[in-house]
mmCIF file of C-alpha atoms in Angstrom:
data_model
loop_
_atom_site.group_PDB
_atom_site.id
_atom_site.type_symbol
_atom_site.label_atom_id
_atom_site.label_comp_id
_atom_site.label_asym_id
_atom_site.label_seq_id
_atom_site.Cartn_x
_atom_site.Cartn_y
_atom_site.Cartn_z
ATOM 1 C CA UNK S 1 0.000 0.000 0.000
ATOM 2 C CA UNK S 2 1.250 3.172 -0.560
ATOM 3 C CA UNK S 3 2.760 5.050 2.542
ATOM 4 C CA UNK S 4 3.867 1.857 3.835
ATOM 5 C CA UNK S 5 7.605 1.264 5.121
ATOM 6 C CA UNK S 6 8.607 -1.843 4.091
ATOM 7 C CA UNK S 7 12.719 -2.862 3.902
ATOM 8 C CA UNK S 8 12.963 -3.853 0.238
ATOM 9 C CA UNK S 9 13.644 -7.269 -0.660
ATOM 10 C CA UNK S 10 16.978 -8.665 -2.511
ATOM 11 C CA UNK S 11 15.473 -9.743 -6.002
ATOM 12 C CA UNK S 12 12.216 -8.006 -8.135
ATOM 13 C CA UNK S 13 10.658 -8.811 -10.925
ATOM 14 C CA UNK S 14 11.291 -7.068 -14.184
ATOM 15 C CA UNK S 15 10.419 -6.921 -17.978
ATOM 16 C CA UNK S 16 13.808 -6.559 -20.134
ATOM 17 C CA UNK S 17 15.075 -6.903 -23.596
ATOM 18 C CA UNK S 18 18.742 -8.336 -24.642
ATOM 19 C CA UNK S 19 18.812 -6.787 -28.165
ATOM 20 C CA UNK S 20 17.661 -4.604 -30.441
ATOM 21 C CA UNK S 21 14.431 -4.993 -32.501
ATOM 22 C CA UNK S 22 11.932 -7.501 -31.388
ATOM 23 C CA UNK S 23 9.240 -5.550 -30.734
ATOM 24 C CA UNK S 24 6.964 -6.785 -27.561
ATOM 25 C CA UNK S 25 8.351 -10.499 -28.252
ATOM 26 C CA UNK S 26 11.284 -9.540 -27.735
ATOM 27 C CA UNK S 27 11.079 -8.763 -24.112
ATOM 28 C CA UNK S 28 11.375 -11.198 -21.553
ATOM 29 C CA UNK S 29 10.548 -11.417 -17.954
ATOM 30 C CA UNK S 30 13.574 -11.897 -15.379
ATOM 31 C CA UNK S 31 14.377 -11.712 -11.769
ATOM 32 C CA UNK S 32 17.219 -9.392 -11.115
ATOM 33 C CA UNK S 33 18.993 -7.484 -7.533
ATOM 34 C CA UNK S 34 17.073 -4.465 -6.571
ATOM 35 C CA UNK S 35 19.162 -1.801 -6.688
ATOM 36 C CA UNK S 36 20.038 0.498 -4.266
ATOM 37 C CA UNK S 37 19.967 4.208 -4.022
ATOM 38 C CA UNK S 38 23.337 6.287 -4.477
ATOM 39 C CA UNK S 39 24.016 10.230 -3.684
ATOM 40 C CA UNK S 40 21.182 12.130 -4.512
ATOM 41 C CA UNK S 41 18.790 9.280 -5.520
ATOM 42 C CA UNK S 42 16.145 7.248 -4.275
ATOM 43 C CA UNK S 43 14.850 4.690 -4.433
ATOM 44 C CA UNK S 44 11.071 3.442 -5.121
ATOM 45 C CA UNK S 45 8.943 0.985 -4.913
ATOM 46 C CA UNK S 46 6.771 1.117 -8.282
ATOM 47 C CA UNK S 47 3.109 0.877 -8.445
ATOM 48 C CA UNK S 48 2.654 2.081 -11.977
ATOM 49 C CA UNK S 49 4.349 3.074 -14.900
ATOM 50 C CA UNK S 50 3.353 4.555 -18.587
ATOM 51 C CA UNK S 51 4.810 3.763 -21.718
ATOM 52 C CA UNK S 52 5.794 6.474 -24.639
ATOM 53 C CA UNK S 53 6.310 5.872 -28.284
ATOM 54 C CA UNK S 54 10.309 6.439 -27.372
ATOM 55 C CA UNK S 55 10.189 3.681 -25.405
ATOM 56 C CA UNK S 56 9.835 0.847 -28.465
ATOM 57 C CA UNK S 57 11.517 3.388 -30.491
ATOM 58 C CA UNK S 58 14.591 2.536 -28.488
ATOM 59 C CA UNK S 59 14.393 -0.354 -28.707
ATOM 60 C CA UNK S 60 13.917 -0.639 -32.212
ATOM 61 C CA UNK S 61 17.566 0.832 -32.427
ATOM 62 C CA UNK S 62 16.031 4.543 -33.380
ATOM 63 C CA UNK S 63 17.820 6.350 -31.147
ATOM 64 C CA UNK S 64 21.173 4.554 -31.496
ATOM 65 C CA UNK S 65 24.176 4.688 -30.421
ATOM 66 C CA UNK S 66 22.671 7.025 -27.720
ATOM 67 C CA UNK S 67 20.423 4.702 -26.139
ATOM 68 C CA UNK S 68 20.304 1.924 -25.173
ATOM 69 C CA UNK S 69 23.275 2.652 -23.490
ATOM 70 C CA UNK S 70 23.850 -0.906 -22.659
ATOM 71 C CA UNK S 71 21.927 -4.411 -22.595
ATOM 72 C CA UNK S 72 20.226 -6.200 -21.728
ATOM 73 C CA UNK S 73 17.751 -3.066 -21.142
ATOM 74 C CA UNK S 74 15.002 -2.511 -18.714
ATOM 75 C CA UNK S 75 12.596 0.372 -20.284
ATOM 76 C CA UNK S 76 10.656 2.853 -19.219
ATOM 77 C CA UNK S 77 10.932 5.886 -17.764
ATOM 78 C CA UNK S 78 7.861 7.337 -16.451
ATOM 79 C CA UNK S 79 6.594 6.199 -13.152
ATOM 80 C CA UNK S 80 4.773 6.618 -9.583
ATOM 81 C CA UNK S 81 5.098 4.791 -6.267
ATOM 82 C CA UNK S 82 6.821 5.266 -2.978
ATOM 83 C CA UNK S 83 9.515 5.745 -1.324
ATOM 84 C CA UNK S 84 11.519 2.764 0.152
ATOM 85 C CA UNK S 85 14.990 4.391 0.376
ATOM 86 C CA UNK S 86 16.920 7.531 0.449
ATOM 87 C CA UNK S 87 20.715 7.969 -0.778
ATOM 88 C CA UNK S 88 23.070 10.438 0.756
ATOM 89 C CA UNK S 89 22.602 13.666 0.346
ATOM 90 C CA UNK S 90 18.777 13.378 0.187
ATOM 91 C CA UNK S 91 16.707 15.434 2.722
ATOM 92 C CA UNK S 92 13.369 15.947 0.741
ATOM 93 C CA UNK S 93 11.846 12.601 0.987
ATOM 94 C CA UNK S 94 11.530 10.032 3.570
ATOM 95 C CA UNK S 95 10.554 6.261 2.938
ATOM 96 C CA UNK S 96 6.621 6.132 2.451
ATOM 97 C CA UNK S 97 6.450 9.424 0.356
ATOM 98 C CA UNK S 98 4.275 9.407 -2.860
ATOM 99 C CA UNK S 99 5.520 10.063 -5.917
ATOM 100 C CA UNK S 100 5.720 10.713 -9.051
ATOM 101 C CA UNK S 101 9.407 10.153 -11.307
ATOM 102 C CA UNK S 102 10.884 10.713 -14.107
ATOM 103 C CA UNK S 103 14.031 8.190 -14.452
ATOM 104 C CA UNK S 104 17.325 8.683 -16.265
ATOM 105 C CA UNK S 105 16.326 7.800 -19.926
ATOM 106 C CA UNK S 106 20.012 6.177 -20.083
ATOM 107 C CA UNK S 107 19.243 3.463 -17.341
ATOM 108 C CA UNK S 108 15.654 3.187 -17.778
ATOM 109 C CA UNK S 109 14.130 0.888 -15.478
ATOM 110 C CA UNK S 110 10.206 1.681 -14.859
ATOM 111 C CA UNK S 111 9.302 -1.952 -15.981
ATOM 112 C CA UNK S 112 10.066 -3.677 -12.621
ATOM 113 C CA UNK S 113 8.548 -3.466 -8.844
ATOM 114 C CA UNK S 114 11.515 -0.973 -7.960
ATOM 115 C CA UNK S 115 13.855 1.525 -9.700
ATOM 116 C CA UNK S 116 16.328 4.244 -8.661
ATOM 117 C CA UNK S 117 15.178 7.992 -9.753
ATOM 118 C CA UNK S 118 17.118 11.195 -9.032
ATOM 119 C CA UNK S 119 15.760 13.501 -6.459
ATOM 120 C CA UNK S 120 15.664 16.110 -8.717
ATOM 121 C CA UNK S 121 13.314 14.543 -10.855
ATOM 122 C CA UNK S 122 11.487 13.130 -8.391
ATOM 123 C CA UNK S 123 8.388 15.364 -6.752
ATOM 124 C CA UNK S 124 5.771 14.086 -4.332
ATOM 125 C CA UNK S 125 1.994 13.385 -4.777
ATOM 126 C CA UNK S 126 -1.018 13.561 -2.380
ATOM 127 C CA UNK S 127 -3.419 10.703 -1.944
ATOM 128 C CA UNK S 128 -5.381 12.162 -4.556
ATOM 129 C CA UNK S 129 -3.008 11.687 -7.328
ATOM 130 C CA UNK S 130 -3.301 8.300 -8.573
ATOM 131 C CA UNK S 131 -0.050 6.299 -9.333
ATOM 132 C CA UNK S 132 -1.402 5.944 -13.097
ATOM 133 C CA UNK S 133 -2.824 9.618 -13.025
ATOM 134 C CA UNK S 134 1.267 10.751 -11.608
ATOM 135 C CA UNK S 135 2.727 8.130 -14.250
ATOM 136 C CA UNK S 136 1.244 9.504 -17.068
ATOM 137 C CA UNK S 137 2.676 13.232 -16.517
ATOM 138 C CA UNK S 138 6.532 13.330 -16.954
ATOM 139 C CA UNK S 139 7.077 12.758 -20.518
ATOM 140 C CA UNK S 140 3.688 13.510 -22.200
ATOM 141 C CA UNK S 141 2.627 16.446 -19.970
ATOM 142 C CA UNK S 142 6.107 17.681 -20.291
ATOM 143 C CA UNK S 143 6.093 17.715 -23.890
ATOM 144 C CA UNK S 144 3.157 19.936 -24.110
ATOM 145 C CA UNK S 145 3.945 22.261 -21.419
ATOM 146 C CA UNK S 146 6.715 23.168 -22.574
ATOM 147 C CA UNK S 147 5.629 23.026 -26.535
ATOM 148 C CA UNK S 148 3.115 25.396 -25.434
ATOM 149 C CA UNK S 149 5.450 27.692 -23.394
ATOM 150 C CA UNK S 150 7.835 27.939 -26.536
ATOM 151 C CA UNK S 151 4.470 29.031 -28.436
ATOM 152 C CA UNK S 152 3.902 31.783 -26.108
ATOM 153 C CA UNK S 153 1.309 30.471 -23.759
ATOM 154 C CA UNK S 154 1.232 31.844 -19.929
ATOM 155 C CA UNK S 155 -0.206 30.006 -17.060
ATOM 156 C CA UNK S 156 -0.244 32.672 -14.384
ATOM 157 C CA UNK S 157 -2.562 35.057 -16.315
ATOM 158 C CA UNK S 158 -0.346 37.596 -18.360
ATOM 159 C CA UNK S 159 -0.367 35.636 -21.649
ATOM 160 C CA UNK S 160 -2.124 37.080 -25.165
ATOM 161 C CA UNK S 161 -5.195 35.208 -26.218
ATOM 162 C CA UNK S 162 -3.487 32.987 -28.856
ATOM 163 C CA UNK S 163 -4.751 30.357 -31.427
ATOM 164 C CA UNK S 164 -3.153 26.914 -31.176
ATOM 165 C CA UNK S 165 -3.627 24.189 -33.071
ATOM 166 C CA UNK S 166 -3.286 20.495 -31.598
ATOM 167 C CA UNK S 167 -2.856 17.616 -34.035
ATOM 168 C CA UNK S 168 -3.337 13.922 -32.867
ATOM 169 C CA UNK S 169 -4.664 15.225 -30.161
ATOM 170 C CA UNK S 170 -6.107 12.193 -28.716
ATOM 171 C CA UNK S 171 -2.958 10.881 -27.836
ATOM 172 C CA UNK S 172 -0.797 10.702 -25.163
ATOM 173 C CA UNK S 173 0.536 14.809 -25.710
ATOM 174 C CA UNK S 174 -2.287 16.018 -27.385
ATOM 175 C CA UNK S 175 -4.759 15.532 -24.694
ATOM 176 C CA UNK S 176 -2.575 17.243 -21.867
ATOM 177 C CA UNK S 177 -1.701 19.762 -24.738
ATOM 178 C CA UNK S 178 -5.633 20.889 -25.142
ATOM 179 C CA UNK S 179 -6.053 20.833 -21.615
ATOM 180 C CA UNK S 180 -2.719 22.939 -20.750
ATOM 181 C CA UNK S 181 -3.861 25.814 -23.567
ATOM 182 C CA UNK S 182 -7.162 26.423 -22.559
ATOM 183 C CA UNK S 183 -5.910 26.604 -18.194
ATOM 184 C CA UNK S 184 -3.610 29.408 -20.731
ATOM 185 C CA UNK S 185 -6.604 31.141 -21.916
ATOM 186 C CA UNK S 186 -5.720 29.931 -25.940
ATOM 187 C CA UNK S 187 -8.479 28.973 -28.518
ATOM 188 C CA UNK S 188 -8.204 25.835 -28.837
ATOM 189 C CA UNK S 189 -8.674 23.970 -32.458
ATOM 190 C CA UNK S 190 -7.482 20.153 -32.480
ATOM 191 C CA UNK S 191 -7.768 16.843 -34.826
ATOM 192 C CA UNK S 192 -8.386 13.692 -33.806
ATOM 193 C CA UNK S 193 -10.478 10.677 -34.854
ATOM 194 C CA UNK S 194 -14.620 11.166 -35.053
ATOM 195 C CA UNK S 195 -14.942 8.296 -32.107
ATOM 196 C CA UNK S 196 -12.612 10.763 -29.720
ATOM 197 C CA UNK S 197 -14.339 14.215 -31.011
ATOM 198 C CA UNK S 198 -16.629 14.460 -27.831
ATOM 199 C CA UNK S 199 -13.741 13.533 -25.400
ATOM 200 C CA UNK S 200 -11.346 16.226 -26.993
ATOM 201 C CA UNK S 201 -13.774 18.812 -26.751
ATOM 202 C CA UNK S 202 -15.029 17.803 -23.435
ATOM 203 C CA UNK S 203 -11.360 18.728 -22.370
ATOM 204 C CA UNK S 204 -11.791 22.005 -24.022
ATOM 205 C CA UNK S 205 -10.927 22.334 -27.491
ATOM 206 C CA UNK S 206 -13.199 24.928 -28.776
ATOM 207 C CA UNK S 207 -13.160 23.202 -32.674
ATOM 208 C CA UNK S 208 -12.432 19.876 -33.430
ATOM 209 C CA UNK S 209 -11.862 18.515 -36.681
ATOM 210 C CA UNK S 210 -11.914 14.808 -37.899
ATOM 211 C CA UNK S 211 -8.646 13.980 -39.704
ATOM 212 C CA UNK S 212 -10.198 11.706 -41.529
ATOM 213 C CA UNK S 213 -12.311 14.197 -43.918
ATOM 214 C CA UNK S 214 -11.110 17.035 -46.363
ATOM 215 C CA UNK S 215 -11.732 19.724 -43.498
ATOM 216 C CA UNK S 216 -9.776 17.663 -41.270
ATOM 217 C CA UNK S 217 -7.165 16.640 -43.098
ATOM 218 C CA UNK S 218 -6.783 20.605 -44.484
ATOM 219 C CA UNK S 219 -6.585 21.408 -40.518
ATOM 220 C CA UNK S 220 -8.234 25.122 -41.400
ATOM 221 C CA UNK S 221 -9.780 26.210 -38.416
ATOM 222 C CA UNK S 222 -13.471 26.496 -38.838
ATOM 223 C CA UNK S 223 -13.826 30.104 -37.328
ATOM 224 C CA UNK S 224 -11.219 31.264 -40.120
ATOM 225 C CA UNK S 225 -8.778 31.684 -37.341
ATOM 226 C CA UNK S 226 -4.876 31.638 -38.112
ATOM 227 C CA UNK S 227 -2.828 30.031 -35.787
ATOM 228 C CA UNK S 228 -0.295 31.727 -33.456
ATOM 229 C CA UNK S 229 1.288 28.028 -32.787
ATOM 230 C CA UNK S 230 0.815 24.324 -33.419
ATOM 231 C CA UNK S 231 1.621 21.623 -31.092
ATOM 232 C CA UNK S 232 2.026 19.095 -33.558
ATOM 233 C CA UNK S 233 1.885 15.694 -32.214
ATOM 234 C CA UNK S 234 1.245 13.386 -35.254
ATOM 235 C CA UNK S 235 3.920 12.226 -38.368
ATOM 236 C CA UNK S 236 3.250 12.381 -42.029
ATOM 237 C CA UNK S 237 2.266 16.222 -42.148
ATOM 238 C CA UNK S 238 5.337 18.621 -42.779
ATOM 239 C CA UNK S 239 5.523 22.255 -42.975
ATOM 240 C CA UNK S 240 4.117 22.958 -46.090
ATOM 241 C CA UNK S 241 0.716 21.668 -45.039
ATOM 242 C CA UNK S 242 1.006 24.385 -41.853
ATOM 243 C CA UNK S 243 2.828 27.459 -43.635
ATOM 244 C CA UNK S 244 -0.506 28.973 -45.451
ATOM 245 C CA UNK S 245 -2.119 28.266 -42.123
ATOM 246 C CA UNK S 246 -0.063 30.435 -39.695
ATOM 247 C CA UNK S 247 -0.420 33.574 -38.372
ATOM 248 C CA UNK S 248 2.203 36.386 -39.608
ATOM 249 C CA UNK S 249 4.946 35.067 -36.238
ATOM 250 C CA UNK S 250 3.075 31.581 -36.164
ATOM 251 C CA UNK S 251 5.584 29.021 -34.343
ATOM 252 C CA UNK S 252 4.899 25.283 -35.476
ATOM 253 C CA UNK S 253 6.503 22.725 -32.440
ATOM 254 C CA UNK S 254 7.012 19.594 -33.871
ATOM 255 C CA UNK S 255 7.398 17.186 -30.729
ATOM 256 C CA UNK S 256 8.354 14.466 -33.144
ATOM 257 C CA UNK S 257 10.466 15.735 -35.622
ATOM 258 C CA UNK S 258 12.567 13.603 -38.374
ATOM 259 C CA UNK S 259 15.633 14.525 -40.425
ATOM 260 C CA UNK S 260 13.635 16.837 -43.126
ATOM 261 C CA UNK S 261 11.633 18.585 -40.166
ATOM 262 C CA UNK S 262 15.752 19.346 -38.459
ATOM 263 C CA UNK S 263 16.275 20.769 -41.714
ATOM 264 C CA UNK S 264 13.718 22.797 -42.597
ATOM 265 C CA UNK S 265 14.169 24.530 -38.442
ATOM 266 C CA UNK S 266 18.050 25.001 -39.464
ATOM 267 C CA UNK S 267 16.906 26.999 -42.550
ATOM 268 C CA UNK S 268 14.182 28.825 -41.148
ATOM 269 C CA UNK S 269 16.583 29.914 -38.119
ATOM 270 C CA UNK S 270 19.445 30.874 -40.534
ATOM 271 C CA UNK S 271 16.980 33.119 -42.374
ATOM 272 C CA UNK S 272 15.064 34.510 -39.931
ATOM 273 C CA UNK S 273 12.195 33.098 -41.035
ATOM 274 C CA UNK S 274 9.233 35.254 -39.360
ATOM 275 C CA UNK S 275 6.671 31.881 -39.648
ATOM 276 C CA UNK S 276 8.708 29.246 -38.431
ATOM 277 C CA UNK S 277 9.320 25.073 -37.518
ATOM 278 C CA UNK S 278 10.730 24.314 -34.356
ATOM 279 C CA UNK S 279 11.421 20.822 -33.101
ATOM 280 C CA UNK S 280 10.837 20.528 -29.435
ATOM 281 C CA UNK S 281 13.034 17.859 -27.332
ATOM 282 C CA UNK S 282 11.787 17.809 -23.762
ATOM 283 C CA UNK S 283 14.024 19.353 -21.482
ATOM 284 C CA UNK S 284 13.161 17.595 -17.916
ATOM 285 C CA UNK S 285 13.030 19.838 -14.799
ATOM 286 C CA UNK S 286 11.704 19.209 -11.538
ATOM 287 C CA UNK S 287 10.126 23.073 -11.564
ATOM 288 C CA UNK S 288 7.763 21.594 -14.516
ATOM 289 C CA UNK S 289 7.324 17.972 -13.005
ATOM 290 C CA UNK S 290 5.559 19.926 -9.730
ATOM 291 C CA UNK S 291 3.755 21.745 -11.707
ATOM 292 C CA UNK S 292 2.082 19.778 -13.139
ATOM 293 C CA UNK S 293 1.534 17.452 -10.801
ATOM 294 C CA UNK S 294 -0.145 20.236 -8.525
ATOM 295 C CA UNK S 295 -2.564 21.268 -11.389
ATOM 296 C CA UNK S 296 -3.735 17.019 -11.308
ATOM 297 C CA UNK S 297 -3.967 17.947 -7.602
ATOM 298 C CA UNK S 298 -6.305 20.542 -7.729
ATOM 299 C CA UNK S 299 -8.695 19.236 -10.194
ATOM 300 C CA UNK S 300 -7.135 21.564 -13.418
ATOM 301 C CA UNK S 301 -5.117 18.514 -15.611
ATOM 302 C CA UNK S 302 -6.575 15.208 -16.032
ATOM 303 C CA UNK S 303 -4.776 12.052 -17.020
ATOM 304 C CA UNK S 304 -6.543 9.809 -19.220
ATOM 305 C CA UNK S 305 -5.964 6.271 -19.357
ATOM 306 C CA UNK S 306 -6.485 4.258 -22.530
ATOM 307 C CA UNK S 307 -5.991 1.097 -20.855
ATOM 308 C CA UNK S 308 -3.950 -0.776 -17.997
ATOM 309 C CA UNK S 309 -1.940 -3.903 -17.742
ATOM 310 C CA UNK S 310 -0.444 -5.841 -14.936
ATOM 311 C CA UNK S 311 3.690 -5.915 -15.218
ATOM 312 C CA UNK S 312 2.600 -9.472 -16.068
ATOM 313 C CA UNK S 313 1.125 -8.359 -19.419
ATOM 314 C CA UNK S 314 3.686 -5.567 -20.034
ATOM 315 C CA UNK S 315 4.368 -7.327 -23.486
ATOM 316 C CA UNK S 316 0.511 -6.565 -24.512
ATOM 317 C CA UNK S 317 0.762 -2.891 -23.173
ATOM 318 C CA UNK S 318 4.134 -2.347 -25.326
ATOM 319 C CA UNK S 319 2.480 -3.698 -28.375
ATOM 320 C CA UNK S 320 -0.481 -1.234 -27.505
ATOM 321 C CA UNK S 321 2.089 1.544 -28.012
ATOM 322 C CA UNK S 322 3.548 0.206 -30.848
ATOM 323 C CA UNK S 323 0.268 -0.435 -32.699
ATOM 324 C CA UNK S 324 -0.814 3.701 -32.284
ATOM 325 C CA UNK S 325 -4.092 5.216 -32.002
ATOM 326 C CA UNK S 326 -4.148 4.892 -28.040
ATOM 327 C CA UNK S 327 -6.538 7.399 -26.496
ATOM 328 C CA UNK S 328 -4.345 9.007 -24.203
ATOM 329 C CA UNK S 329 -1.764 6.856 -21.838
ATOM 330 C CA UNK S 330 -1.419 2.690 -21.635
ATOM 331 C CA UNK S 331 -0.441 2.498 -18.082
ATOM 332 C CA UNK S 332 1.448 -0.944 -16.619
ATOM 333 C CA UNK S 333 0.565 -1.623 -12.899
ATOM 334 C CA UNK S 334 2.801 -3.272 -10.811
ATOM 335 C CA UNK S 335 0.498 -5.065 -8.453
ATOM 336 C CA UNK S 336 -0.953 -8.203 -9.881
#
């Protein structure tokens, strides 16, 4: 339960991989030490844990040689539980503190019953954040915060009355992204699938188009509004589909971006291009992770959970991820 003090045992279970590629066959379930907290670290005992696209994408050998650092390879880095230990030079937590974490992305870890986190990207939780409400927050919520920050958006009041569009914004970023803008005061325009239309605007998008018909797939707003920004959150839709779209300074935030999107930032930078692309690679900060985690708290961000799996399943929940169209975040629980 959470809040409870337990002394950790020697061996956990885990899920793993030994190689590249594979998708979810290719990970296998193992017993392995618990590790133990160094300086400025704790440690936790996991009760949930959310996968992200990067997280197959690594494995897949996308992201080599940077990760995975080494194998075999325990992923995941998004996760909530408690705390069963404290390393030196830790004075903000105590064992039985909830949490939420974000782990180093070079060790991974969040598929297993504990993990090591840094204190600095580790913030606590009250009762009344869920472990799969906390889970879900690091990477995805981070994304769109800070996509929407680069756009201009203000959360303490002070910010212009912008026009953003979301795209994919069913998914795991676009859903925190629609809520975020409109707690910013933005107009809100987003695309997503017809069967998620009602849940997207019951979050607050103020139009929604299906990306499935002309309109949609044209992403015009209805009210003839150009867009200040775009947190764009889906693939296969490059800049000139946004340009004739944009307002005069409009910023486009590509949160996934490939080699052609890289290039087409470095030329619009190098010109001083007024309209511009700019791919967005999270930056992870404890000031953000609180955040957001307080605005869960009070009732103002909501998590939304496509589906949940036992660790035991963890191969169905990465296959989930890999397969697309989840309607916000595939959480793996570690109970059960």
């Amino acid at each position: 339960m959470a809040g409870a003090a337990t002394t950790p045992p020697a061996m956990m279970r885990a899920v793993q991989y030994d190689a590249c590629g594979g998708g979810a066959a290719g990970l296998k379930h193992v017993e392995v030490p618990v590790p133990s907290a160094k300086k400025n670290e704790v440690l936790l005992k996991l009760e949930a844990a959310t996968i992200n696209p990067v997280d197959w994408k690594i494995q897949k050998g996308m992201l080599r040689p940077l990760l995975p650092r080494r194998l075999p390879f325990i992923p995941v880095t998004d996760v909530a539980g408690v705390v069963a230990g404290v390393g030196p030079g830790v004075n903000d937590f105590a064992v039985g503190d909830q949490v939420v974490a974000m782990l180093n992305s070079m060790n991974g870890g969040g598929l297993a019953e504990y993990a090591v986190a840094a204190a600095n990207l580790t913030v606590k939780r009250t009762p009344n954040v869920s472990a799969a409400e906390g889970a879900g927050l690091p990477i995805a919520a981070g994304t769109a915060l800070q996509a929407l920050r680069s756009i201009g958006a203000k959360f303490d009041g002070t910010g212009e009355p912008l026009n953003v569009l979301v795209t994919a914004a069913s998914g795991g970023v676009g859903l925190y992204a629609v809520q975020l803008a409109k707690l910013a005061n933005l107009h809100v325009t987003a695309t997503c699938g017809a069967r998620n239309a009602e849940l997207v605007r019951g979050l607050g998008a103020d139009e929604v188009l299906d990306y499935r018909t002309p309109e949609g797939a044209a992403m015009r707003s209805p009210s003839g509004r150009r867009y200040d920004g775009v947190v764009h959150c889906t693939v296969g839709v490059g800049w000139p589909a946004f340009e004739p779209l944009m307002a005069p300074r409009g910023k486009v935030v590509d949160i996934t971006p490939n080699f052609s999107a890289m290039l087409t930032s470095a030329l619009h930078a190098v010109t001083l291009r007024r309209k511009r692309l700019v791919p967005l690679l999270l930056s992870p900060n404890k000031a953000d992770l609180e955040f957001l985690v307080g605005l869960v708290e009070e009732g103002k961000l909501r998590t939304v959970v496509d589906s949940r799996f036992p660790l035991g399943d963890a191969a169905k929940a990465w296959q989930k991820s890999i397969d697309g169209h989840a309607t916000g975040k595939i959480v793996v629980e570690m109970e059960g």
